[in-house]
Tab-separated table of C-alpha atoms in Angstrom:
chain	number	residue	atom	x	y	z
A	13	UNK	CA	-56.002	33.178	-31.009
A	14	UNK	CA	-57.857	31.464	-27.835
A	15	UNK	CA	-56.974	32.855	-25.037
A	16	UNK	CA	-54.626	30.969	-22.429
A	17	UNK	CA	-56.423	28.768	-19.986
A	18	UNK	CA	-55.043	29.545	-16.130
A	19	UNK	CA	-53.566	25.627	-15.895
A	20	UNK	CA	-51.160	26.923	-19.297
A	21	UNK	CA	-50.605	30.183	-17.306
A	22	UNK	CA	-49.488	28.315	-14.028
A	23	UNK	CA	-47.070	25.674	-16.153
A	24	UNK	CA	-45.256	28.437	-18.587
A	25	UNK	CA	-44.821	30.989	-14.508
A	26	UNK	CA	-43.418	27.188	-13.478
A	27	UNK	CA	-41.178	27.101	-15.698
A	28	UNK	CA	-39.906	30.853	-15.947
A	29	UNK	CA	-39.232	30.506	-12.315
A	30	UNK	CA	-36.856	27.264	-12.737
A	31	UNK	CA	-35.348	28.973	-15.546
A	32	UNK	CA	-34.825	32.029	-13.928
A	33	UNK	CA	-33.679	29.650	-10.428
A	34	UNK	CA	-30.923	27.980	-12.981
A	35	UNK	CA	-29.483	31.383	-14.351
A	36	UNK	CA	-29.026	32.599	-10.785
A	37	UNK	CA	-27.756	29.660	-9.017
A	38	UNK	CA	-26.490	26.841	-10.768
A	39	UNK	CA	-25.845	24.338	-8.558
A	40	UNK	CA	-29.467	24.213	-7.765
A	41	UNK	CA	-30.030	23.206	-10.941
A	42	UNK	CA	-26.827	21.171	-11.284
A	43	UNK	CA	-27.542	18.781	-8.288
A	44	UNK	CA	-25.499	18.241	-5.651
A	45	UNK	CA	-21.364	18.034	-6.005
A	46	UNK	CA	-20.404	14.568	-7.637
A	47	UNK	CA	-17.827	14.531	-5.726
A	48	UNK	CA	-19.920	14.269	-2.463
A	49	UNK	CA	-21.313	10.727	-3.335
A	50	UNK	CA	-19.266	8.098	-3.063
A	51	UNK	CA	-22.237	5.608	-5.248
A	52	UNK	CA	-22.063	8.077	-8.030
A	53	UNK	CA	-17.901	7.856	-8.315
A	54	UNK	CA	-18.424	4.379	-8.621
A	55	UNK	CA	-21.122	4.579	-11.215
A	56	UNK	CA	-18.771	6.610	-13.167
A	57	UNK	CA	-15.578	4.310	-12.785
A	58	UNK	CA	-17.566	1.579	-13.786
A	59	UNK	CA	-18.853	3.346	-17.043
A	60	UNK	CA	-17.053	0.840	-19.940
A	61	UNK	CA	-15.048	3.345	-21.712
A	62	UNK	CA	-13.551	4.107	-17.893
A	63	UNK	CA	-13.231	0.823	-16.643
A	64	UNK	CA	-11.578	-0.870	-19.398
A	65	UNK	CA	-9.064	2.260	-19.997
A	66	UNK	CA	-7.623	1.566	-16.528
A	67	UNK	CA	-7.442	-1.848	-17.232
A	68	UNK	CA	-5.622	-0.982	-20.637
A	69	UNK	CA	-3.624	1.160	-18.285
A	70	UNK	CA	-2.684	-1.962	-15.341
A	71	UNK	CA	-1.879	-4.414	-18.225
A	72	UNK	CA	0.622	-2.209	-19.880
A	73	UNK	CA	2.349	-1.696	-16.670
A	74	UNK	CA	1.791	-5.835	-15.875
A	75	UNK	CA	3.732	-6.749	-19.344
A	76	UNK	CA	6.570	-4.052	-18.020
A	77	UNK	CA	7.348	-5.145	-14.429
A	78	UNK	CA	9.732	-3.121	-12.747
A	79	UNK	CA	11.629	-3.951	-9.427
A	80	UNK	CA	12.022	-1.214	-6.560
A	81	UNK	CA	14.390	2.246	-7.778
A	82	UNK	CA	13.997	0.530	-11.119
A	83	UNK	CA	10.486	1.938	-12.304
A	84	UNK	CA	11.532	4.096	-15.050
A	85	UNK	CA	8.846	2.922	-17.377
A	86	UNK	CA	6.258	3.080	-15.286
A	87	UNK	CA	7.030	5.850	-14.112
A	88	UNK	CA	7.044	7.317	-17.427
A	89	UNK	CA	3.582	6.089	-18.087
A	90	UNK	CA	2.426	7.647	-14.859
A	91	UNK	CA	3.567	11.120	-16.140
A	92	UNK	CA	2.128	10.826	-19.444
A	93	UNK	CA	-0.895	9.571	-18.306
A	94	UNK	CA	-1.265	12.803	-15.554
A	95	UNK	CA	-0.046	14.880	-18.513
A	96	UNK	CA	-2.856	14.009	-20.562
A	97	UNK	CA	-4.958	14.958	-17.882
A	98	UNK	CA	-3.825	17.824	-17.427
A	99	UNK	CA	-2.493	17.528	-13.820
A	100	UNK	CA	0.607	18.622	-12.719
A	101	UNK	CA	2.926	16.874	-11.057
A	102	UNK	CA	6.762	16.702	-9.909
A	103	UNK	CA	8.969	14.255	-10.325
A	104	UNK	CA	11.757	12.664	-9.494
A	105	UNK	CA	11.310	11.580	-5.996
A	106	UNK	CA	13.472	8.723	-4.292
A	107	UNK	CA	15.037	8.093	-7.877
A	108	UNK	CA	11.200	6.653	-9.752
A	109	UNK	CA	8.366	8.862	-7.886
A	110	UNK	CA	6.033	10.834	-8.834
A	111	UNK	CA	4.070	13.616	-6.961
A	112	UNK	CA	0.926	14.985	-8.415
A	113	UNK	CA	-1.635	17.540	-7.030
A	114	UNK	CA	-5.563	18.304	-8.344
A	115	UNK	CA	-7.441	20.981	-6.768
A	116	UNK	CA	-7.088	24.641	-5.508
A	117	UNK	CA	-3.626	24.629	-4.589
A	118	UNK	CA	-4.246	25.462	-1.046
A	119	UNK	CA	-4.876	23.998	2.326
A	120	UNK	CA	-6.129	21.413	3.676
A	121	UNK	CA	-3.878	19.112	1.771
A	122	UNK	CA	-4.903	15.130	1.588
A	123	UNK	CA	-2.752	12.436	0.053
A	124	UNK	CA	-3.577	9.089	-1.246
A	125	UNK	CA	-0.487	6.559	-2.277
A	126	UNK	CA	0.035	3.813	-4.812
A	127	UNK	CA	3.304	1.694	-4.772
A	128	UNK	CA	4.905	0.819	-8.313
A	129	UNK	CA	7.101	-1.869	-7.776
A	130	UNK	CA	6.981	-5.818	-8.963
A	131	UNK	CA	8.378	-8.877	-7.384
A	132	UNK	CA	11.050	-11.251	-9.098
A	133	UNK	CA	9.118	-13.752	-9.855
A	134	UNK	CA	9.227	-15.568	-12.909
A	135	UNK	CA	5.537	-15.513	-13.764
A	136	UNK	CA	3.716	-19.046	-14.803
A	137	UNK	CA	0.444	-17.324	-15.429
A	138	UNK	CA	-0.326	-17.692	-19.699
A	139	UNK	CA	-2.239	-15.148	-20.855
A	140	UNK	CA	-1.699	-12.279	-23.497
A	141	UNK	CA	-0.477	-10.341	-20.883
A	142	UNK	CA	2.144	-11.920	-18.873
A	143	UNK	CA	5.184	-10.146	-17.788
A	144	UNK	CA	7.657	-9.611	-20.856
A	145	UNK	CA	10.424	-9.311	-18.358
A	146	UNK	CA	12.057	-12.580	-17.692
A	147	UNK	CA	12.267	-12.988	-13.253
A	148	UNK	CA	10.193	-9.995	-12.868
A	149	UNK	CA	6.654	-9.950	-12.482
A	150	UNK	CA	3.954	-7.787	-10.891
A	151	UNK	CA	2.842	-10.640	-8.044
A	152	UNK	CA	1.428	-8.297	-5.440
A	153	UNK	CA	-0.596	-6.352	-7.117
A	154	UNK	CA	1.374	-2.970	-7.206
A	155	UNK	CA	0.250	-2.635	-11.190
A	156	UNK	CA	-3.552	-2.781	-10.198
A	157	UNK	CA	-2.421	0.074	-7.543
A	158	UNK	CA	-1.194	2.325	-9.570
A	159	UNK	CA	-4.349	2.072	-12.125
A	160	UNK	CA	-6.251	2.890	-9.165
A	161	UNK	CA	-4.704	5.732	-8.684
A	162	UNK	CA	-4.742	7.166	-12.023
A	163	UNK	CA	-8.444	6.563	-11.795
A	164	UNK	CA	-8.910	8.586	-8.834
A	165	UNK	CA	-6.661	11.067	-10.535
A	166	UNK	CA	-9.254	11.009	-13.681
A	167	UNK	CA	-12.095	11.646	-11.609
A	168	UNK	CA	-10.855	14.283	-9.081
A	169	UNK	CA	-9.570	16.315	-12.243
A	170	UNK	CA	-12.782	16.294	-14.056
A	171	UNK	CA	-14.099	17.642	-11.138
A	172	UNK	CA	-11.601	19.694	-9.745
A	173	UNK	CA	-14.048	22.465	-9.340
A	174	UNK	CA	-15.699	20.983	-6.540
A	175	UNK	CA	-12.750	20.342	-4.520
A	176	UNK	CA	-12.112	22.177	-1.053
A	177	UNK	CA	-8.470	21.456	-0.935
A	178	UNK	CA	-5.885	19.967	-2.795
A	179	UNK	CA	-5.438	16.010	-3.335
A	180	UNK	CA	-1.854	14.830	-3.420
A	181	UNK	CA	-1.372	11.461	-5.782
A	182	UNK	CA	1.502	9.982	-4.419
A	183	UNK	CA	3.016	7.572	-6.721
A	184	UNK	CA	6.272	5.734	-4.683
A	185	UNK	CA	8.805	3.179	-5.477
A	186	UNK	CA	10.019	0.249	-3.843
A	187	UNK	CA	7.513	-0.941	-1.347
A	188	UNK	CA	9.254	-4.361	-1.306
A	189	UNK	CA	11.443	-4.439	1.067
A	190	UNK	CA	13.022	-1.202	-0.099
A	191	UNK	CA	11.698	1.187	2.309
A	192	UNK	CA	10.632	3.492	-0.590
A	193	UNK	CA	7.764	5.636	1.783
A	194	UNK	CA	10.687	6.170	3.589
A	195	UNK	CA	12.858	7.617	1.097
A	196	UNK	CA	9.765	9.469	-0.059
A	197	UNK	CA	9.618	11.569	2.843
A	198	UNK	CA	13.314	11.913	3.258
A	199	UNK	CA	12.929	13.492	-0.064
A	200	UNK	CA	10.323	15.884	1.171
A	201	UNK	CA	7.126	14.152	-1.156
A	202	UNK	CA	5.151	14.883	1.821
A	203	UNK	CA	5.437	17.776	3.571
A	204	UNK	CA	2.123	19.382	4.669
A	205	UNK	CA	-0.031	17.060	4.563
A	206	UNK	CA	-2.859	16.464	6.888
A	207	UNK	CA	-3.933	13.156	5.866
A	208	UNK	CA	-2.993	10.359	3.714
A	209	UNK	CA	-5.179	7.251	1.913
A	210	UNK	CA	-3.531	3.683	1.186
A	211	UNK	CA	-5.030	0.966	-0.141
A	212	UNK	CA	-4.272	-2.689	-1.453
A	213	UNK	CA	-5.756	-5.204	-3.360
A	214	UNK	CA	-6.708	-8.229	-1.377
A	215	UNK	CA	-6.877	-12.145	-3.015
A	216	UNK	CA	-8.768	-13.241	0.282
A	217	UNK	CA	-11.758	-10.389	0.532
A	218	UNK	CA	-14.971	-10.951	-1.792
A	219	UNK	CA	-15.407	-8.193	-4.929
A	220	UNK	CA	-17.301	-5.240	-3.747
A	221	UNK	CA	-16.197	-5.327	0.045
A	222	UNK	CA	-13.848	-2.949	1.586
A	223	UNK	CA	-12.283	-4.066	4.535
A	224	UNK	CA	-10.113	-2.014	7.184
A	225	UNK	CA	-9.760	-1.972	11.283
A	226	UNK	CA	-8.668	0.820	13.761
A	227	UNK	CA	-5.763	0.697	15.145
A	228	UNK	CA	-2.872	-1.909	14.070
A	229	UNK	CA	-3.291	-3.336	10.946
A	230	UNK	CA	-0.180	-4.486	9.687
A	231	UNK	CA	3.008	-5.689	11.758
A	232	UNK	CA	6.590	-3.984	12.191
A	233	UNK	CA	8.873	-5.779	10.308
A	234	UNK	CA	12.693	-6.381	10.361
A	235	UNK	CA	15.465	-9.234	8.960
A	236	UNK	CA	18.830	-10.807	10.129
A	237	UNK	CA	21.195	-12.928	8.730
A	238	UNK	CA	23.724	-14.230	10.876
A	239	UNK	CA	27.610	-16.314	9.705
A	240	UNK	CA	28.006	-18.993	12.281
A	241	UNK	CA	31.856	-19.926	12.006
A	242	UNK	CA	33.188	-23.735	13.380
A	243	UNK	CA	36.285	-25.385	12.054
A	244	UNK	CA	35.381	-27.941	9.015
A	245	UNK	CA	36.510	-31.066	8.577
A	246	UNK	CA	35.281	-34.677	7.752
A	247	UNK	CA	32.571	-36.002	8.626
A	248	UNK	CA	33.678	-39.235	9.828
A	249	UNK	CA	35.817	-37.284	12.326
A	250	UNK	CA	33.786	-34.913	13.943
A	251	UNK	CA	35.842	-34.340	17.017
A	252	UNK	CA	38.334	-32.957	15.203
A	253	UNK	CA	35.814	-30.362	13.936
A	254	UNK	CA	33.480	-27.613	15.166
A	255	UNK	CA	30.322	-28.264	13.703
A	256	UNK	CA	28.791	-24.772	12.495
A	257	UNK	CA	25.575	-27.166	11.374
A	258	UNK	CA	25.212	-28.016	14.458
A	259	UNK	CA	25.346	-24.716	15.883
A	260	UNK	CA	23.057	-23.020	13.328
A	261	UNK	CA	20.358	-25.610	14.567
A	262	UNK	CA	20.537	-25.759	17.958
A	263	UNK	CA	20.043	-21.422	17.318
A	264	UNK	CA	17.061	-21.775	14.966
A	265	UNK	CA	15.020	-24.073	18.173
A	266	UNK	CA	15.701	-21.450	20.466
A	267	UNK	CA	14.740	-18.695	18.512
A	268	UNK	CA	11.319	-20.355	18.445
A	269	UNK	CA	11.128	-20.110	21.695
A	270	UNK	CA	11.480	-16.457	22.004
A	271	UNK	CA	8.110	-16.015	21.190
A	272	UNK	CA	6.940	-19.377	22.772
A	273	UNK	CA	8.002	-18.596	25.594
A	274	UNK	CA	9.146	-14.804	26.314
A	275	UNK	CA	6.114	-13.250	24.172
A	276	UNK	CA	3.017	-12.118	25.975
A	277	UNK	CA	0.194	-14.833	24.145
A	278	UNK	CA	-1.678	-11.637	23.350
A	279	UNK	CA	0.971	-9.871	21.672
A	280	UNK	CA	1.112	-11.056	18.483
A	281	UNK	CA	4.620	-12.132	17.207
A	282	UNK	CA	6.629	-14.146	14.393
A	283	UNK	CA	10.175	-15.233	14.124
A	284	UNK	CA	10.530	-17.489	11.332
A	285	UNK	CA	13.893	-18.741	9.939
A	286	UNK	CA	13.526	-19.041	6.272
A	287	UNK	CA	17.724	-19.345	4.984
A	288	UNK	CA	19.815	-21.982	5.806
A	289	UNK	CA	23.157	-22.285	3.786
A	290	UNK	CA	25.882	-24.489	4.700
A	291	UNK	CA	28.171	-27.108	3.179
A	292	UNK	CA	27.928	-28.721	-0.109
A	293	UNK	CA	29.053	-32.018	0.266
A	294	UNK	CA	27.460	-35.260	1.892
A	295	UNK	CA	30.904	-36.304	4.107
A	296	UNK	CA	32.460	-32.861	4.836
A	297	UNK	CA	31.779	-30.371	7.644
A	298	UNK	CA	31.940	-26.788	6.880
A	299	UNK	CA	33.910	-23.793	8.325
A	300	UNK	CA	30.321	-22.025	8.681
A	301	UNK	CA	26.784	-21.873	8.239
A	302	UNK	CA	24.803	-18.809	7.002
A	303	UNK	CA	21.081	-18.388	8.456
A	304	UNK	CA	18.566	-15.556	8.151
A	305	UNK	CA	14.696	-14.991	8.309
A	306	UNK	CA	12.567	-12.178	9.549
A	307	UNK	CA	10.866	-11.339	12.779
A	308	UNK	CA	7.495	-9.414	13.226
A	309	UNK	CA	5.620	-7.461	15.949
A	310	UNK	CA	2.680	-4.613	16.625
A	311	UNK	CA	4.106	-2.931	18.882
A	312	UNK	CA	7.830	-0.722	18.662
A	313	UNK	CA	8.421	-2.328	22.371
A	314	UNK	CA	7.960	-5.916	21.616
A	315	UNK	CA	9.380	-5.404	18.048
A	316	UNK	CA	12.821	-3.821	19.689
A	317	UNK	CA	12.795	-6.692	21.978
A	318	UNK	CA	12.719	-8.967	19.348
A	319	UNK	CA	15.870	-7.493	17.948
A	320	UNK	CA	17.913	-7.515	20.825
A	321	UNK	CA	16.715	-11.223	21.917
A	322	UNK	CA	17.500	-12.293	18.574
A	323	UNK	CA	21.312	-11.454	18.860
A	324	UNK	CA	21.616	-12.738	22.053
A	325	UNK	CA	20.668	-16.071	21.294
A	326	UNK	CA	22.370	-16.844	18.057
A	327	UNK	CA	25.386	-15.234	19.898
A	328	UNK	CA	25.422	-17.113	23.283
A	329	UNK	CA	23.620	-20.883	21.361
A	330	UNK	CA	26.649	-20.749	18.939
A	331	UNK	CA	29.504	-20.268	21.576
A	332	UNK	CA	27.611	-22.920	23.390
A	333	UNK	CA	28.903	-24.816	20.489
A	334	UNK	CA	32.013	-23.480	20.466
A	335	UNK	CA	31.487	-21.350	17.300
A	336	UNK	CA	31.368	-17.614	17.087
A	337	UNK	CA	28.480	-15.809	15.146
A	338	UNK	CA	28.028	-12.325	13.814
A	339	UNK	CA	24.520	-10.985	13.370
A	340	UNK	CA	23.436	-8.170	10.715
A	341	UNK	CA	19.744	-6.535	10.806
A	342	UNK	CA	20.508	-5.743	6.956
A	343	UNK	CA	18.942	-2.437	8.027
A	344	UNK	CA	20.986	-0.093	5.188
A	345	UNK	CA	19.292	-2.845	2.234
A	346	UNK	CA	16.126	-3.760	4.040
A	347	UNK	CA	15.037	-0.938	6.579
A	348	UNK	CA	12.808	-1.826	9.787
A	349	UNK	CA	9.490	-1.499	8.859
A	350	UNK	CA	7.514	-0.006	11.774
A	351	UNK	CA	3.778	-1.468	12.522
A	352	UNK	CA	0.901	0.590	10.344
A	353	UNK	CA	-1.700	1.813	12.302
A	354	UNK	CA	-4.793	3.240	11.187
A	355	UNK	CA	-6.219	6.509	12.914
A	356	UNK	CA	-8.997	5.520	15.576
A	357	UNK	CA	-10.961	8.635	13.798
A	358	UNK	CA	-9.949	7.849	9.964
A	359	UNK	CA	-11.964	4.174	10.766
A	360	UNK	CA	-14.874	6.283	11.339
A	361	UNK	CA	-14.702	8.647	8.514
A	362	UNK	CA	-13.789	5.608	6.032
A	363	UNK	CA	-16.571	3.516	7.536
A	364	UNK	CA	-18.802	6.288	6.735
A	365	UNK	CA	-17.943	7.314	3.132
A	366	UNK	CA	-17.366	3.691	2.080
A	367	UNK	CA	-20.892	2.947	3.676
A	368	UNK	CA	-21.887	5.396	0.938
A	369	UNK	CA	-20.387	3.973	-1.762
A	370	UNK	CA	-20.920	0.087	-1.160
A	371	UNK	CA	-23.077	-0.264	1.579
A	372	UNK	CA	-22.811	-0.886	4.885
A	373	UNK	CA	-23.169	-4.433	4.921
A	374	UNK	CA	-20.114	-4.361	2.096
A	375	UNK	CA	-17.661	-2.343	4.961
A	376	UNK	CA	-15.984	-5.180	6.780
A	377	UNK	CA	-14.061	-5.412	10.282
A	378	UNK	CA	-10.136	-6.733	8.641
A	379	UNK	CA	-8.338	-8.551	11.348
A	380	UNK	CA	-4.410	-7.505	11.760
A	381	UNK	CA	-1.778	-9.167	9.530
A	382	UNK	CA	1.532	-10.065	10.613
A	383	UNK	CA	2.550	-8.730	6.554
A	384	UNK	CA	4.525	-5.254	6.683
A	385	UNK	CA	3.722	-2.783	4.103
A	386	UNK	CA	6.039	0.537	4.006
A	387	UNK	CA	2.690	2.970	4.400
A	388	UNK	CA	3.820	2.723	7.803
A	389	UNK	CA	6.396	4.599	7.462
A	390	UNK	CA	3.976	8.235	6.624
A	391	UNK	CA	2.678	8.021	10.276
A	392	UNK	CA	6.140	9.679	10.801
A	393	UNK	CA	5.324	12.566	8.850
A	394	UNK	CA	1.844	12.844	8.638
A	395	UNK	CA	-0.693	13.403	11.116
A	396	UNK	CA	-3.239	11.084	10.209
A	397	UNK	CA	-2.775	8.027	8.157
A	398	UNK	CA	-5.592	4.926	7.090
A	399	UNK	CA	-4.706	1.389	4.907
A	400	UNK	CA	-7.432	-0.180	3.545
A	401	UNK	CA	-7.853	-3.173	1.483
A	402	UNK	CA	-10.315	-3.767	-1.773
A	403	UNK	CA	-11.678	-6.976	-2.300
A	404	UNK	CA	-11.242	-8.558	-5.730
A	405	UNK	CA	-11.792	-12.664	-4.653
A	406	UNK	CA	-14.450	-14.225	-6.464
A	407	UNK	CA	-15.531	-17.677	-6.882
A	408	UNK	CA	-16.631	-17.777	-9.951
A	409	UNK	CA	-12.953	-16.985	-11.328
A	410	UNK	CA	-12.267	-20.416	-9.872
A	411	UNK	CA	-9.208	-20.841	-6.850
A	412	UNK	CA	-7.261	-17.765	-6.460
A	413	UNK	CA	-3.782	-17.487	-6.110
A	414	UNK	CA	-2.245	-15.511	-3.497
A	415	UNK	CA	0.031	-12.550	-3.327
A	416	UNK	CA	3.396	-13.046	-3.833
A	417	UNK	CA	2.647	-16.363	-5.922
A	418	UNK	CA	3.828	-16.939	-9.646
A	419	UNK	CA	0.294	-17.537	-10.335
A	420	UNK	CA	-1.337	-14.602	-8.911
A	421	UNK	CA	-3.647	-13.181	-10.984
A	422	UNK	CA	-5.851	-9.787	-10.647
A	423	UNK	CA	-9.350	-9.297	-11.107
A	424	UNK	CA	-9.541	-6.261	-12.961
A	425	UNK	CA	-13.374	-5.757	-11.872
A	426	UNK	CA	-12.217	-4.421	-8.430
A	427	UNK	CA	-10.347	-1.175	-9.976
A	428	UNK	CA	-13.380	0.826	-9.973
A	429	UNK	CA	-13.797	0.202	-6.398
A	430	UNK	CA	-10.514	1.616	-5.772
A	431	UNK	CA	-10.673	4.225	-8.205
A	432	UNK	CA	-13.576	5.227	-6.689
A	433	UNK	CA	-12.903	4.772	-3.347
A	434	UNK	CA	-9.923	6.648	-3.035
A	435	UNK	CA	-11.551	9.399	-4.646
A	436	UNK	CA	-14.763	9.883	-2.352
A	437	UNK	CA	-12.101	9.284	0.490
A	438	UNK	CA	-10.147	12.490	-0.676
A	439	UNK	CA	-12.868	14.478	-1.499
A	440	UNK	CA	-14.740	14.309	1.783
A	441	UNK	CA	-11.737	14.620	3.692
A	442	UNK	CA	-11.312	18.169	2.008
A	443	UNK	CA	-15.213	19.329	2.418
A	444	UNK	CA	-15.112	18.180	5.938
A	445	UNK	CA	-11.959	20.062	6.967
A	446	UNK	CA	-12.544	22.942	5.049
A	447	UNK	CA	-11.973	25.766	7.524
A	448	UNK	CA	-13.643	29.432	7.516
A	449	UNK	CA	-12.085	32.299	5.908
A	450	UNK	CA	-11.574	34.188	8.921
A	451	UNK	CA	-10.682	31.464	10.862
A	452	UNK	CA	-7.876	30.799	8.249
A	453	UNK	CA	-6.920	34.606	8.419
A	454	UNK	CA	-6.476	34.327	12.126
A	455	UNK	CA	-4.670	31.721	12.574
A	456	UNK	CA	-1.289	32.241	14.366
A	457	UNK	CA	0.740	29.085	12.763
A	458	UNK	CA	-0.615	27.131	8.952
A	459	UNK	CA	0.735	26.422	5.858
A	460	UNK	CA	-0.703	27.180	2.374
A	461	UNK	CA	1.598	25.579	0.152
A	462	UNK	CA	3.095	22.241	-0.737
């Protein structure tokens, strides 16, 4: 046999030492964590056999729409789906939810949400989808949501080993009007956590852009309904009456003017009337006229003013009138929704890992809605909280309905981006709070358990 030239020496010592590198630490070999870059999450949830199993996952849930406390199904689905996986999870909270966790088990603990519930809408979308469920019909997007979230799920699990923390998937009822975050935490979904990740689909931002803002994002909300009793009669004698309809108008002008005229310009706030019920024949005046609508605010002062303000004028323009009126916030049905604000220092970290995933240029500045969404209500109950919206409008698809419309439609291509998103944001939020050993041991006051 020839013997070995020095250049066949040098390669075969090359590649002993890499070998040899490999057996003794593997995650030189391995790479960096997946987990640790955002880009690579979104490769993966854009794989085929990963995309179109979440969509397989958000139609089966579209065809089934469930209103709020009333998301048995999907709920089920949920828990089979995390079963498969392999994740535990708990379950019931606030009658529907589910509570999930991936990762060590230990501290720090982050939490990202999906809500569950549909609209009643009767859907007017045909496809070979469309709602089964005759007046129900997933209109906001909550279906997309919670396909999201089992994607994140997916993708934290199969890489659970890299984790520095435990992720919470918080799947919660009734976000329409129900106040289900709130019943959530009554019911103790919650407790613990350091941090918790919302997100929602948005008809108005391009595909591939997520879009967010410090600070305020989403107004306080609240509703009213108010009975505003005359004396009926005909209408050809109206002095003999007390005209309720009257009344009810003469309330409805002023309460424009409450933020017209009382409202600092800069303070953004909405009264809007939207019910008006009274009478039911063209020549007769009723005994009374119901009216209700919802008011909106950013901030707890101006939305508590609003409240009172409200009262006071449908109580003092209807005895102006001569009628009485009785007001009811329909608080125990339709809780106040406080304003959702977005940690100042959550921005940062989101602008930063969705940077990573989409690009800078693809992180856009959202400016405040006067919409409520419930998320608001885990600012009570855990330190830090960020709402973020995923873009899914494309032009291409031709005009796009919005939320809340019969003919609102999803495009499934942004569920990666959520998938995705949520997971980087979870995962980073771990590595980054991560805390030493001996720091740990020391430490007077913590908690190391759901």
């Amino acid at each position: 046999m020839a013997a070995a030239t020095p250049r066949l020496l040098l390669a075969v010592a090359g590649l002993t030492l890499a070998v040899l590198a490999a057996a003794v630490s593997p995650s030189l070999a391995a790479g960096p964590p997946v987990l640790q870059d955002p880009a690579e999450l979104l490769r993966l949830a854009k794989e085929p056999a990963f995309a179109d199993w979440m969509v397989g996952v958000r139609r089966r849930i579209h065809e089934n729409p469930e209103l709020g406390y009333e998301e048995f199904q999907t709920s089920e689905l949920v828990r089979r789906e995390l079963h498969a996986m392999g994740i535990p999870y708990r379950h019931p909270f606030a009658v529907t939810g589910v509570v999930a966790t991936v990762g060590t088990g230990g501290p720090p603990f982050v939490a990202l949400r999906a809500d569950m519930d549909a609209l009643p809408l009767q859907e007017s979308v045909e496809w070979e989808h469309k709602s089964k469920v005759p007046g129900k019909m997933h209109g906001c997007g909550h279906d997309a949501h919670v396909a999201m979230l089992l994607g994140s799920a997916k993708i934290l699990q199969e890489h659970r080993d890299e984790l520095k923390g435990t992720v919470v998937l918080v799947f919660q009822p009734a976000e329409e009007g129900g106040g289900g975050a709130k019943k959530m935490i009554e019911d103790r979904a919650v407790e613990n956590i350091d941090a918790i990740f919302g997100l929602h689909i948005a008809d108005s931002v391009p595909i591939g852009v997520l879009a967010s803002r410090p600070g305020p994002i989403m107004a306080g909300s609240g509703f009213f309904e108010a009975v505003i009793s005359g004396k009926g009669g005909h209408a050809a004698l109206p002095h003999h009456t007390i005209d309720p309809i009257l009344a009810a108008s003469n309330v409805i002008v002023s309460l424009q003017q409450l933020v017209s005229r009382e409202a600092d310009p800069l303070d953004s706030q909405v009264v809007t009337v939207g019910k008006f019920q009274g009478g039911g024949a063209f020549n007769v005046i009723p005994d009374s006229v119901t009216i209700g609508g919802t008011f909106r605010a950013f901030l707890k002062e101006s939305f508590n003013q609003l409240k009172q303000r409200i009262e006071e004028v449908i109580v003092s323009q209807a005895s102006v009138q001569r009628c009485s009126a009785a007001v009811d916030f329909l608080s125990k049905d339709r809780p106040f929704f406080p304003p959702t604000i977005n940690s100042p220092e959550l921005h940062d970290f989101f602008v930063n890992v969705a940077g990573e995933m989409v690009g800078s240029r693809n992180v856009r500045d959202r400016q405040p809605l006067m919409g409520a969404e419930d998320f608001a209500f885990y600012a009570e109950a855990v330190p830090s909280t960020y709402y973020y919206f995923v873009g899914m409008y494309n032009e291409t698809r031709g005009p796009q309905a919005p939320h809340h419309s019969p003919y609102f439609t999803i495009n499934e291509d942004a569920l990666p981006y959520g998938a995705a998103g949520q997971a980087a944001l979870a995962a980073r939020y771990l590595l980054e709070r991560q805390q030493p050993a001996a720091a740990t041991a020391d430490k007077a006051e913590t908690h190391d358990e759901l």
